[in-house]
Tab-separated table of C-alpha atoms in Angstrom:
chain	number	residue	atom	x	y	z
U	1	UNK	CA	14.430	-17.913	2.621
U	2	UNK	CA	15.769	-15.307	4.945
U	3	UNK	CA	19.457	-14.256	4.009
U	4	UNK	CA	22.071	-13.991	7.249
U	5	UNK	CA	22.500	-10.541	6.382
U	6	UNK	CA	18.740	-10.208	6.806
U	7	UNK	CA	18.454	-11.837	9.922
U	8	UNK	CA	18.157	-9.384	12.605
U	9	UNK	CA	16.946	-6.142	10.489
U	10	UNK	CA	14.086	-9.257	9.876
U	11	UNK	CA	13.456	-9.816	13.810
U	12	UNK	CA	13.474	-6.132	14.223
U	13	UNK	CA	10.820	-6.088	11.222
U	14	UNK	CA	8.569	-8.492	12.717
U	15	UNK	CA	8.403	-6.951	16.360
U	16	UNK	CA	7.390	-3.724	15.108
U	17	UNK	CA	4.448	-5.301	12.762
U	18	UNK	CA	3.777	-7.310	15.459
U	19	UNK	CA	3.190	-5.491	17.998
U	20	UNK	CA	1.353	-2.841	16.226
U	21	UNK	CA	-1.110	-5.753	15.147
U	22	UNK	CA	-1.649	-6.138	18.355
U	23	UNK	CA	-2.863	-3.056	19.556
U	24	UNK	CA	-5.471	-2.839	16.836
U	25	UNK	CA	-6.591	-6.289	17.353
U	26	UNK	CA	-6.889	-6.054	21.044
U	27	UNK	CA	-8.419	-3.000	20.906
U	28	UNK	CA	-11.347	-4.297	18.358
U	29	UNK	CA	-11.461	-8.027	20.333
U	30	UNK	CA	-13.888	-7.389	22.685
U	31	UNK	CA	-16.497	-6.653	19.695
U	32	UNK	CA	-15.309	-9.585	17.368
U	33	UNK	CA	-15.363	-12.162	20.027
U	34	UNK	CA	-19.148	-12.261	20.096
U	35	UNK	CA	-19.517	-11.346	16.703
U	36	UNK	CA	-23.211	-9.972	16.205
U	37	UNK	CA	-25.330	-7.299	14.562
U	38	UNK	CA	-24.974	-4.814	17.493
U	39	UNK	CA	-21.306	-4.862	18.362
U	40	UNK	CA	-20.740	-5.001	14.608
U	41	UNK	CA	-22.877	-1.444	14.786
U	42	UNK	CA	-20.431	-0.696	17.984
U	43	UNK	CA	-17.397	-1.486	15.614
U	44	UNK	CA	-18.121	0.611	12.689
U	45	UNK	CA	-18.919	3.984	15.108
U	46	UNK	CA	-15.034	3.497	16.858
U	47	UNK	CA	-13.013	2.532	13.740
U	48	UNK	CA	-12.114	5.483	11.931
U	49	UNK	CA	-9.186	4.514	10.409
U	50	UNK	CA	-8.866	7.733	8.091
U	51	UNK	CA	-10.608	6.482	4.654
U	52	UNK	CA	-9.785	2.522	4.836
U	53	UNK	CA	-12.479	0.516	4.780
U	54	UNK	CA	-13.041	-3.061	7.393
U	55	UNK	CA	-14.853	-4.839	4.515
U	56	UNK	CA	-12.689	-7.293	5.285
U	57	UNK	CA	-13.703	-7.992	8.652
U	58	UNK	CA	-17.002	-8.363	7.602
U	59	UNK	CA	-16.419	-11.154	4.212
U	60	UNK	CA	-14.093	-13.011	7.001
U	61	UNK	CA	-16.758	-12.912	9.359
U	62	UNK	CA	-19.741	-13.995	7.106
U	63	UNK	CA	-18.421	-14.357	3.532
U	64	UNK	CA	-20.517	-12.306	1.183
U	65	UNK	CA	-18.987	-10.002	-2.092
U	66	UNK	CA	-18.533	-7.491	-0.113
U	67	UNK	CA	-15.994	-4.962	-1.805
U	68	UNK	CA	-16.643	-3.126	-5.664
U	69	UNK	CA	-16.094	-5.912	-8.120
U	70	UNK	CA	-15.784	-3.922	-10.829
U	71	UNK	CA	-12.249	-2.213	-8.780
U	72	UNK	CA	-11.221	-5.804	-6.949
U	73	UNK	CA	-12.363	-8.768	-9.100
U	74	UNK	CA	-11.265	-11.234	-7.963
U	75	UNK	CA	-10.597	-9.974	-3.669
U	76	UNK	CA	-13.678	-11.664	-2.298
U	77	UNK	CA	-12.891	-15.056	-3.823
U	78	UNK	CA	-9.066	-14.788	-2.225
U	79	UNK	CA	-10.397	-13.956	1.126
U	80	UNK	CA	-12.553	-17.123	0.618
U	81	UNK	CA	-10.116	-19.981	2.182
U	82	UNK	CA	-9.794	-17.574	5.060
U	83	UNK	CA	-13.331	-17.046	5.712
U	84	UNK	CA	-13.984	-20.748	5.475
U	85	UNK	CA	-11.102	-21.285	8.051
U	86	UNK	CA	-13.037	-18.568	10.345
U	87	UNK	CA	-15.985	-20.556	9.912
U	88	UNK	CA	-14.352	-23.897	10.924
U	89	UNK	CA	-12.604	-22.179	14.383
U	90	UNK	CA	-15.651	-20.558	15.223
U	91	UNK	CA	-17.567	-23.694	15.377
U	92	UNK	CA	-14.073	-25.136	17.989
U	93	UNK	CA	-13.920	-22.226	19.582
U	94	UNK	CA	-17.636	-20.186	19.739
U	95	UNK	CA	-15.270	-17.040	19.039
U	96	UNK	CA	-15.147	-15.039	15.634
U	97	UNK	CA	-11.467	-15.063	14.338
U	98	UNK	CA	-11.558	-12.860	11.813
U	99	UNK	CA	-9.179	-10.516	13.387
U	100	UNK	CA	-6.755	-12.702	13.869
U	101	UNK	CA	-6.927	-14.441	10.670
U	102	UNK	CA	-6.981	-11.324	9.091
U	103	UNK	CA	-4.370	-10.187	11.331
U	104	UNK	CA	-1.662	-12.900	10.211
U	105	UNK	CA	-2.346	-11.842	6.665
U	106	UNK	CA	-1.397	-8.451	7.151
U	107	UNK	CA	1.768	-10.009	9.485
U	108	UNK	CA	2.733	-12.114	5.874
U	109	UNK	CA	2.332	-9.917	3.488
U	110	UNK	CA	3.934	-6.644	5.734
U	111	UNK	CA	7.280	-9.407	6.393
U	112	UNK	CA	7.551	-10.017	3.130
U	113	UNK	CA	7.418	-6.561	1.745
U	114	UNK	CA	10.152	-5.304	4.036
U	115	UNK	CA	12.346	-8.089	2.565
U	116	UNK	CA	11.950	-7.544	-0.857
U	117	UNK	CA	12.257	-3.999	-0.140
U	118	UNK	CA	15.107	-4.184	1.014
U	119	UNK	CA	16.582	-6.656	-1.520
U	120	UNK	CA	15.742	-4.263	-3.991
U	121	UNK	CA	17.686	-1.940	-2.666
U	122	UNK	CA	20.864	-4.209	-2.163
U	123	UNK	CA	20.412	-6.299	-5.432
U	124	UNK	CA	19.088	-4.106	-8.072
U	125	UNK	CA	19.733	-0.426	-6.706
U	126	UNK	CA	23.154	-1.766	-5.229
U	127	UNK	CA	23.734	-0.128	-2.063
U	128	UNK	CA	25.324	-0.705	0.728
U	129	UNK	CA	23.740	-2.430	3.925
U	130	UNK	CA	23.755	0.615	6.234
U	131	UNK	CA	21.853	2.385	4.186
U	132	UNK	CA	20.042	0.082	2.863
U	133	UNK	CA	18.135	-0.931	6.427
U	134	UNK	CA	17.555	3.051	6.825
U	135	UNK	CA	16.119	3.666	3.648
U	136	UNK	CA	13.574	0.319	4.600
U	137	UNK	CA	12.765	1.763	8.101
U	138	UNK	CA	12.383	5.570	6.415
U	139	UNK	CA	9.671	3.814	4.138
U	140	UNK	CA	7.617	1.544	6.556
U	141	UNK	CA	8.328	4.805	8.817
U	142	UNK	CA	5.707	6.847	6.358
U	143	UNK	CA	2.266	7.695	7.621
U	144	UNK	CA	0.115	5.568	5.174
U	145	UNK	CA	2.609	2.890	4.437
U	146	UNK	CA	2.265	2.431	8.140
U	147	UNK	CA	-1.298	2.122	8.400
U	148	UNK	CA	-1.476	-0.152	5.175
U	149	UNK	CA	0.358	-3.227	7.083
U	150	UNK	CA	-2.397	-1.992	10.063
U	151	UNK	CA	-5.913	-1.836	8.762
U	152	UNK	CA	-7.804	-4.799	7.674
U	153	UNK	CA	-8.279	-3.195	4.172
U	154	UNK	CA	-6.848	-4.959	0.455
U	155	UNK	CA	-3.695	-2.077	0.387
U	156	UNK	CA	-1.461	-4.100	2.194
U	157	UNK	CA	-1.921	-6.952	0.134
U	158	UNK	CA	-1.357	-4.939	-3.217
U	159	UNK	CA	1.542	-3.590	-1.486
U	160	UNK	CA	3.496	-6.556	-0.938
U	161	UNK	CA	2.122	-7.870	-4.574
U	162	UNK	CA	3.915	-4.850	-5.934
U	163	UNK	CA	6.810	-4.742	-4.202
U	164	UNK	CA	7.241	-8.153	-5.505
U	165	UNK	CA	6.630	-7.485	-8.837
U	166	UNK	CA	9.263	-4.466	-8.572
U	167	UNK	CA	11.402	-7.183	-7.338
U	168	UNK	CA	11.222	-9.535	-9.582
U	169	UNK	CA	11.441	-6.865	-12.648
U	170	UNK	CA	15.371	-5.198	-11.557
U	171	UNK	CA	16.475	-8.772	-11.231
U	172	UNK	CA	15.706	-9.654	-14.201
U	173	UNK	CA	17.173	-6.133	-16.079
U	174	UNK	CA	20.177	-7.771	-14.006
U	175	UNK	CA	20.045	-10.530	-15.502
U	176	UNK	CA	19.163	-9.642	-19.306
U	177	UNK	CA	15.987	-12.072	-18.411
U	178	UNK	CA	12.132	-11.444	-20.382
U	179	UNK	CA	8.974	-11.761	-18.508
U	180	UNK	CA	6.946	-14.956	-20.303
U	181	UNK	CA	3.235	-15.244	-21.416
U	182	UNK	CA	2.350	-17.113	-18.336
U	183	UNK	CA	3.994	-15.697	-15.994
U	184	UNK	CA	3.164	-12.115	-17.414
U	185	UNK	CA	-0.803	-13.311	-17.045
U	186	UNK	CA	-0.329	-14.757	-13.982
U	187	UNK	CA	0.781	-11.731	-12.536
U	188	UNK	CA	-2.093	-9.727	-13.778
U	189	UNK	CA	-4.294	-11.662	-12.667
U	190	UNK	CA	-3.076	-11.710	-9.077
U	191	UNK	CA	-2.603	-7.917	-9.024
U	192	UNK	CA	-5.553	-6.766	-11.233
U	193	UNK	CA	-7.423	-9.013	-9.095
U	194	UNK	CA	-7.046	-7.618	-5.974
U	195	UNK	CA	-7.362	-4.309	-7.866
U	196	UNK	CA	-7.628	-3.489	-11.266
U	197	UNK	CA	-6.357	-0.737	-11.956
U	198	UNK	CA	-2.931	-1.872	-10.921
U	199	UNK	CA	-2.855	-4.370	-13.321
U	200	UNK	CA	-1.776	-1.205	-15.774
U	201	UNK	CA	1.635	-1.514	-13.448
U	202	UNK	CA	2.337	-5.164	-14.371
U	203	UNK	CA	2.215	-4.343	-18.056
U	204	UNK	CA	4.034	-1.580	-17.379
U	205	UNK	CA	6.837	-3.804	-15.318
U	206	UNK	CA	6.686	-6.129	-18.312
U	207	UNK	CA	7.224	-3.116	-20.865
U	208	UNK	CA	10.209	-1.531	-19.398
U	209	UNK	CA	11.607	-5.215	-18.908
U	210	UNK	CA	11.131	-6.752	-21.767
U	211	UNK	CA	10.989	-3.658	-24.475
U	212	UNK	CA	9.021	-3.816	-27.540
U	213	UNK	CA	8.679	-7.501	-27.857
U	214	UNK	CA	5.776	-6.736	-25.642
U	215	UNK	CA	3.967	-5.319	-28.724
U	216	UNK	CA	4.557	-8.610	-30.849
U	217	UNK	CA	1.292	-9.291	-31.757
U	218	UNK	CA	1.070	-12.893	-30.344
U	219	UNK	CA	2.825	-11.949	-26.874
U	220	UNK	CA	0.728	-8.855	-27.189
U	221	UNK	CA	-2.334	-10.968	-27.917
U	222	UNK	CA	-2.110	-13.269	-25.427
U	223	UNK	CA	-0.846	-11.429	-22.146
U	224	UNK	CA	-2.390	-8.261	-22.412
U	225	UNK	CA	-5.328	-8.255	-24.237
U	226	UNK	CA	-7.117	-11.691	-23.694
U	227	UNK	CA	-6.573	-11.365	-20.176
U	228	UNK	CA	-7.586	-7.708	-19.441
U	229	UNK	CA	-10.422	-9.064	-21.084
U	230	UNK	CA	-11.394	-12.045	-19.296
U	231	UNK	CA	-10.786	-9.900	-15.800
U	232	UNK	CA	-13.434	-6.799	-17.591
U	233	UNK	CA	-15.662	-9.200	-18.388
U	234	UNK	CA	-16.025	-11.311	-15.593
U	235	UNK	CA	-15.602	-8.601	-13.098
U	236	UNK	CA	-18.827	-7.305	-15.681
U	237	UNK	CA	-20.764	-10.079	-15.067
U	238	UNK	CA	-20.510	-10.792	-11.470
U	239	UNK	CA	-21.211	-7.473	-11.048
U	240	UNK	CA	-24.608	-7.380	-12.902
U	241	UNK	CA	-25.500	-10.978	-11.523
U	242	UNK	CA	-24.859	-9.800	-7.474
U	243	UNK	CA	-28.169	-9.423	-5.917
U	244	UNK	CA	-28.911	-5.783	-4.910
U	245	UNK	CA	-31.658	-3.632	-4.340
U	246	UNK	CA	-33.572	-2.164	-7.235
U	247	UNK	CA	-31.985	1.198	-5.789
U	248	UNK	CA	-28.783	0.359	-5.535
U	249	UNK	CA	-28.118	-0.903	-9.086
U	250	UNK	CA	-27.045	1.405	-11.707
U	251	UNK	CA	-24.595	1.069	-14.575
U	252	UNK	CA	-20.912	0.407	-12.952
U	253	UNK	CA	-19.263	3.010	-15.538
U	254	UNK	CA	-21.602	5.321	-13.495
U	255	UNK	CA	-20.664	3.682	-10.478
U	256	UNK	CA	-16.796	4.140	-10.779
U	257	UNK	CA	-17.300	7.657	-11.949
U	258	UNK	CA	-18.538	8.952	-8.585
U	259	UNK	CA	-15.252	8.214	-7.173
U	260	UNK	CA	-13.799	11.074	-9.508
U	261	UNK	CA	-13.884	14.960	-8.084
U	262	UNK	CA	-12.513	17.628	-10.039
U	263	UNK	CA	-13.799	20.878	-7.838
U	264	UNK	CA	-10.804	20.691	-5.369
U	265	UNK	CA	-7.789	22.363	-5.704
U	266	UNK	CA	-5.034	20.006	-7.224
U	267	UNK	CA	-2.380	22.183	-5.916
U	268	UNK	CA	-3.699	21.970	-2.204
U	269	UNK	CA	-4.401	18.238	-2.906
U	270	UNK	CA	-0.435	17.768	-3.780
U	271	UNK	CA	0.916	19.414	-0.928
U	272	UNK	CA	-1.196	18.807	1.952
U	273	UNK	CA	-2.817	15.345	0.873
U	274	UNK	CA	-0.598	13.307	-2.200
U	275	UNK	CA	2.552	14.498	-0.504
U	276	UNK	CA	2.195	15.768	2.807
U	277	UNK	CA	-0.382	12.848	4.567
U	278	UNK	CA	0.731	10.172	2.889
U	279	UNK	CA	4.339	10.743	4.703
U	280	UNK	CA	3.047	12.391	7.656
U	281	UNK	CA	0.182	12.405	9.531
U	282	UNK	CA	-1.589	15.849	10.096
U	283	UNK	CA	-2.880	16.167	14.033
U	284	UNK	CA	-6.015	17.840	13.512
U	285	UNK	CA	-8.188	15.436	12.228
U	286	UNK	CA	-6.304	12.616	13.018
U	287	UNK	CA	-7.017	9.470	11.079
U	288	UNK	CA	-10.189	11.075	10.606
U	289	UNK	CA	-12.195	10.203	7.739
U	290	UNK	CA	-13.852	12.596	5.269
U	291	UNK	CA	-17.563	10.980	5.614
U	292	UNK	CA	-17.196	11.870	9.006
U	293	UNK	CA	-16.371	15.444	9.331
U	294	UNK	CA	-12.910	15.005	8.390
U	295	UNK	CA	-12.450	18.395	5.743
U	296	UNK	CA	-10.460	17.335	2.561
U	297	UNK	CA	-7.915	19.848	3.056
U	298	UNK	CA	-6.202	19.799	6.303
U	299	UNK	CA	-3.239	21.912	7.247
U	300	UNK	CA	-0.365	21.163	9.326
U	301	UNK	CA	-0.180	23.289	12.865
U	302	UNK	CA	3.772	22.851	12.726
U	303	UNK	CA	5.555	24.721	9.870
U	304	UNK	CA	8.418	22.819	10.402
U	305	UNK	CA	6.827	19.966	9.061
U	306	UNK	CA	6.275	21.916	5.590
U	307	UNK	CA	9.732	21.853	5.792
U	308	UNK	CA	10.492	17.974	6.263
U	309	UNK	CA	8.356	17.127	3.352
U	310	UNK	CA	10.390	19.968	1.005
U	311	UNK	CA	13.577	18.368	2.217
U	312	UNK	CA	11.864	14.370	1.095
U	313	UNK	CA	10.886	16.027	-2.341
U	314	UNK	CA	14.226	17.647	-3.025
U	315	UNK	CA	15.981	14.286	-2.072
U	316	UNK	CA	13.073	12.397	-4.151
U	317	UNK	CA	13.868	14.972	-6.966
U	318	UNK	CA	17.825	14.248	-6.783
U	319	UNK	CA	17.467	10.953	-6.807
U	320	UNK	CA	15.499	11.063	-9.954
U	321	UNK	CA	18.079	13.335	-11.368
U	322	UNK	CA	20.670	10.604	-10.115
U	323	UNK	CA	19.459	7.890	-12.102
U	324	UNK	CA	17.778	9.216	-14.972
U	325	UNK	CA	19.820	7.492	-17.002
U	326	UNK	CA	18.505	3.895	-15.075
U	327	UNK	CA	15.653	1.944	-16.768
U	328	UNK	CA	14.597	0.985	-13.106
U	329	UNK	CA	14.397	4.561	-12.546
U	330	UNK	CA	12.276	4.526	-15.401
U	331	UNK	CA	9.929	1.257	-14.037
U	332	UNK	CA	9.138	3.868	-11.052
U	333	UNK	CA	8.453	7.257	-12.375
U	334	UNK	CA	5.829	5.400	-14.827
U	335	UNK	CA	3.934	3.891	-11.809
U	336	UNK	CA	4.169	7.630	-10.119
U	337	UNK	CA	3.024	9.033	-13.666
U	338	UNK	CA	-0.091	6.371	-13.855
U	339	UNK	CA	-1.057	7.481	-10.319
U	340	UNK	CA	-0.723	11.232	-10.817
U	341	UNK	CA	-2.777	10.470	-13.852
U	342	UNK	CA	-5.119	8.672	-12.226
U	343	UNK	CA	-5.547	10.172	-8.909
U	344	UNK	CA	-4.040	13.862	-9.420
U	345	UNK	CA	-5.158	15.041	-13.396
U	346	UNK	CA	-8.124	12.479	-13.835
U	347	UNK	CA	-9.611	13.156	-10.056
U	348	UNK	CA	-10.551	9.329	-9.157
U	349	UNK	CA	-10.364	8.681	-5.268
U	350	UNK	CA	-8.883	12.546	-5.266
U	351	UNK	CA	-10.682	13.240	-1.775
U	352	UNK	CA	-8.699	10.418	-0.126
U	353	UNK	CA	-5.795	10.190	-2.475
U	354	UNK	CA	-3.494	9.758	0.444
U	355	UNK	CA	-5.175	6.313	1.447
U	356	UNK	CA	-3.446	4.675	-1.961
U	357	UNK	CA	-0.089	5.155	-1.119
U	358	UNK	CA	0.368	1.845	-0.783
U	359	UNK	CA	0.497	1.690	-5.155
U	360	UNK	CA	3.323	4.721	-5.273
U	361	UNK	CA	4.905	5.751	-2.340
U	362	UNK	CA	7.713	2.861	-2.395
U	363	UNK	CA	8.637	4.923	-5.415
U	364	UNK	CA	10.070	8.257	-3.916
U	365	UNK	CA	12.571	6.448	-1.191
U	366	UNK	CA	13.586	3.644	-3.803
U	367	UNK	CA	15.064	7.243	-6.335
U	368	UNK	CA	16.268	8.528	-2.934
U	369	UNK	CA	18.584	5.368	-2.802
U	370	UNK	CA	20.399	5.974	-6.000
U	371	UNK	CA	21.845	9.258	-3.869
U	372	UNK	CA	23.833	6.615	-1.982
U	373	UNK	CA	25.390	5.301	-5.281
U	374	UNK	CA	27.763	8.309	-4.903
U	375	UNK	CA	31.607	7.787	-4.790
U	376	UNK	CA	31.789	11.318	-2.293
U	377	UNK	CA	32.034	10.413	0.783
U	378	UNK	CA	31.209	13.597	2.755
U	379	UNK	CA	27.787	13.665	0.306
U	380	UNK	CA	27.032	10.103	1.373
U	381	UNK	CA	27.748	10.571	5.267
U	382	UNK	CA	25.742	13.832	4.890
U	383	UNK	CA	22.535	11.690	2.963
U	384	UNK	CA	23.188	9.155	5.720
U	385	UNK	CA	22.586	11.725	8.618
U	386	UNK	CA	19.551	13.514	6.789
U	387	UNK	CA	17.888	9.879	5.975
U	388	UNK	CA	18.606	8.806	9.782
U	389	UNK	CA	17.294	11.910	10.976
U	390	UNK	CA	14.318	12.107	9.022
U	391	UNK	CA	13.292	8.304	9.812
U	392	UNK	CA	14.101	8.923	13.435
U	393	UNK	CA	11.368	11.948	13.267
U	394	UNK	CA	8.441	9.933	11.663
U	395	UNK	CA	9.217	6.632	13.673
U	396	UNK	CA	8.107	9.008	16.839
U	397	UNK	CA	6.276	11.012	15.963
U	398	UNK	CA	3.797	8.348	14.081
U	399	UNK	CA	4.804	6.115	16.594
U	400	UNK	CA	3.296	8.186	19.338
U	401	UNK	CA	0.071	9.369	17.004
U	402	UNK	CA	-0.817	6.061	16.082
U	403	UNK	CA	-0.177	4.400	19.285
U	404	UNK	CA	-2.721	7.176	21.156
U	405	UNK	CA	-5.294	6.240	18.530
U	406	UNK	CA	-5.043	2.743	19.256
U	407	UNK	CA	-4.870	2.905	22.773
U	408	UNK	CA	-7.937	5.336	23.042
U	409	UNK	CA	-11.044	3.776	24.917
U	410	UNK	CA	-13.971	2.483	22.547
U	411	UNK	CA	-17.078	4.902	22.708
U	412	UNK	CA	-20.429	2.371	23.088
């Protein structure tokens, strides 16, 4: 249900997804309407979406396991009802629907995030509405969080998954509530299945919630272990029962492991890439993608914009500083350590790093919202200003970026 105090903020919400769903799925239409091997070919040489992939497009379209098992489990077999709808309008209609089907899940699961969101932020965070509704717009505002309720890749879906989860886990350290067995495995399941290696952040949610009764061996037993597990194995054995060519089958260890880079520097990677694109978009190379041409390191031709993303860290880092004392606080800086870990010190999906913002980058304006918990109220109109400011800057100047790439006739 939709709150009264959510009501407009909500319509707002929904225009802007909207209507950005709209440009990308009029601009792809013409080659989805008479879905075939050619304007499929057509597609794939105009969408350059930075490093998101249309897999999705394609299991709608003709449904296939299309995407790494091994990383999404269980992905395919969601996207399953919606390909067998597709199937079932295209025989009505004689047009492919995949975009639009696809298109309404983004719509869902993009709504829904900004209202959880935003309820963390007014019922576990605690801050006022104002705020609040800037602090929403400042995150949808970012460059990848942006594209992630856009492209017809799985982030958005994680997104909203997490931002659930996040949800769900400050209400109940409200509350003095415990994550169960069930619903502890039923949320790994949903999240590790759409990609595994976020079902480390459910446990983790579960952890900081529910302490070190996690580690009782029978609560241990059965919602962490058994079902990490089950998802390995069967993930395993789909995986070595999918029909590929003799060339294209080697062990998946292997196969996971060329996804991991260590020759570029981590220190470039953190400032231009982990926190520069993934908040704004560079213009050289825009949305370009690193298998075509796109260089791994791109720099920003404004130095002013060095500048904005300084003045987001030092709020980011103040915020921290705010709430250290905060076991929510906590809940987020152990997702942002897992993906450092993983992405940063370990080197997986390092090359690209900014295209999984969608698992972390709801973590950096949820600590700048503990700023606002401040009883000075010259230091909260002066975070007010800086927050409006900076979300009035990204709003146009993605606004205008994205819209010109969207808007951009289709090369045949």
């Amino acid at each position: 249900m939709i709150r009264r105090d959510e009501r407009w903020p909500a319509v707002y919400a929904l225009t802007f997804i909207l209507s950005y769903q709209y440009l990308i799925i009029s601009k792809f239409f013409p080659l989805f309407a008479d879905y075939s091997e050619h304007s499929w070919r057509v597609f794939m040489r105009n969408y350059h979406m930075s490093g998101f992939d249309p897999i999705t497009y394609s299991v709608l379209s003709d449904w296939h396991l299309g995407y790494d098992i091994v990383r999404h489990p269980l992905l395919a077999f969601i996207m399953y009802p919606l390909a067998w709808l597709n199937s079932i309008l295209e025989q009505f209609t004689s047009v492919n629907c995949a975009q639009f089907l696809m298109g309404a899940l983004l719509v869902f699961c993009a709504f829904y995030t900004f209202l959880f969101f935003h309820r963390i932020l007014r019922d576990v965070i605690k801050i006022r509405r104002l705020p609040a509704l800037l602090l929403t717009a400042f995150f949808f505002s970012m460059a990848y969080i942006w594209l992630t309720i856009l492209v017809a890749d799985h982030f958005c879906l994680s997104l909203y998954l997490l931002i659930f989860i996040l949800y769900k886990s400050g209400m109940k350290l409200q509350r003095g509530e415990y994550f169960g067995i069930t619903e502890t495995v039923l949320y790994f399941t949903l999240v590790a299945g759409v990609t595994l290696s976020n079902g480390v952040l459910v446990f983790l949610c579960v952890w900081v919630v529910n302490g070190r009764s996690l580690f009782r061996p029978t609560f241990f037993l059965k919602s962490v272990v058994l079902p990490s597990l089950a998802m390995l194995v069967f993930a395993l054995a789909v995986n070595t029962t999918t029909d590929k060519a003799p060339s294209e089958k080697e062990n998946p260890i292997s196969e996971q492991m060329e996804w991991v880079d260590d020759t570029v520097s981590k220190a470039e990677v953190l400032t231009e890439n982990f926190f520069g694109e993934s908040i704004q978009l560079h213009r050289e190379h825009l949305l370009g993608d690193i298998l075509m041409k796109r260089p791994v390191i791109v720099r920003y031709t404004w130095k002013i914009q060095y500048g904005v993303e300084a003045l987001i860290i030092l709020l980011f880092l103040s915020g921290v500083w705010r709430a250290r004392h905060e076991r929510f606080l906590w809940l987020l800086m152990g997702i942002l350590a897992f993906n450092i870990a993983l992405h940063i010190l370990l080197g997986f999906a390092i090359n690209e790093v900014y295209i999984m913002s969608a698992h972390w980058l709801f973590v950096v304006p949820l600590a700048i919202a503990y700023l606002f918990t401040t009883g000075y109220r010259r230091l909260y109109d002066c975070l007010l200003g800086t927050v409006a400011l900076l979300t009035a800057y990204l709003l146009l100047y993605h606004g205008y970026w994205i819209h010109y790439y969207l808007t951009w006739p289709l090369a045949q």
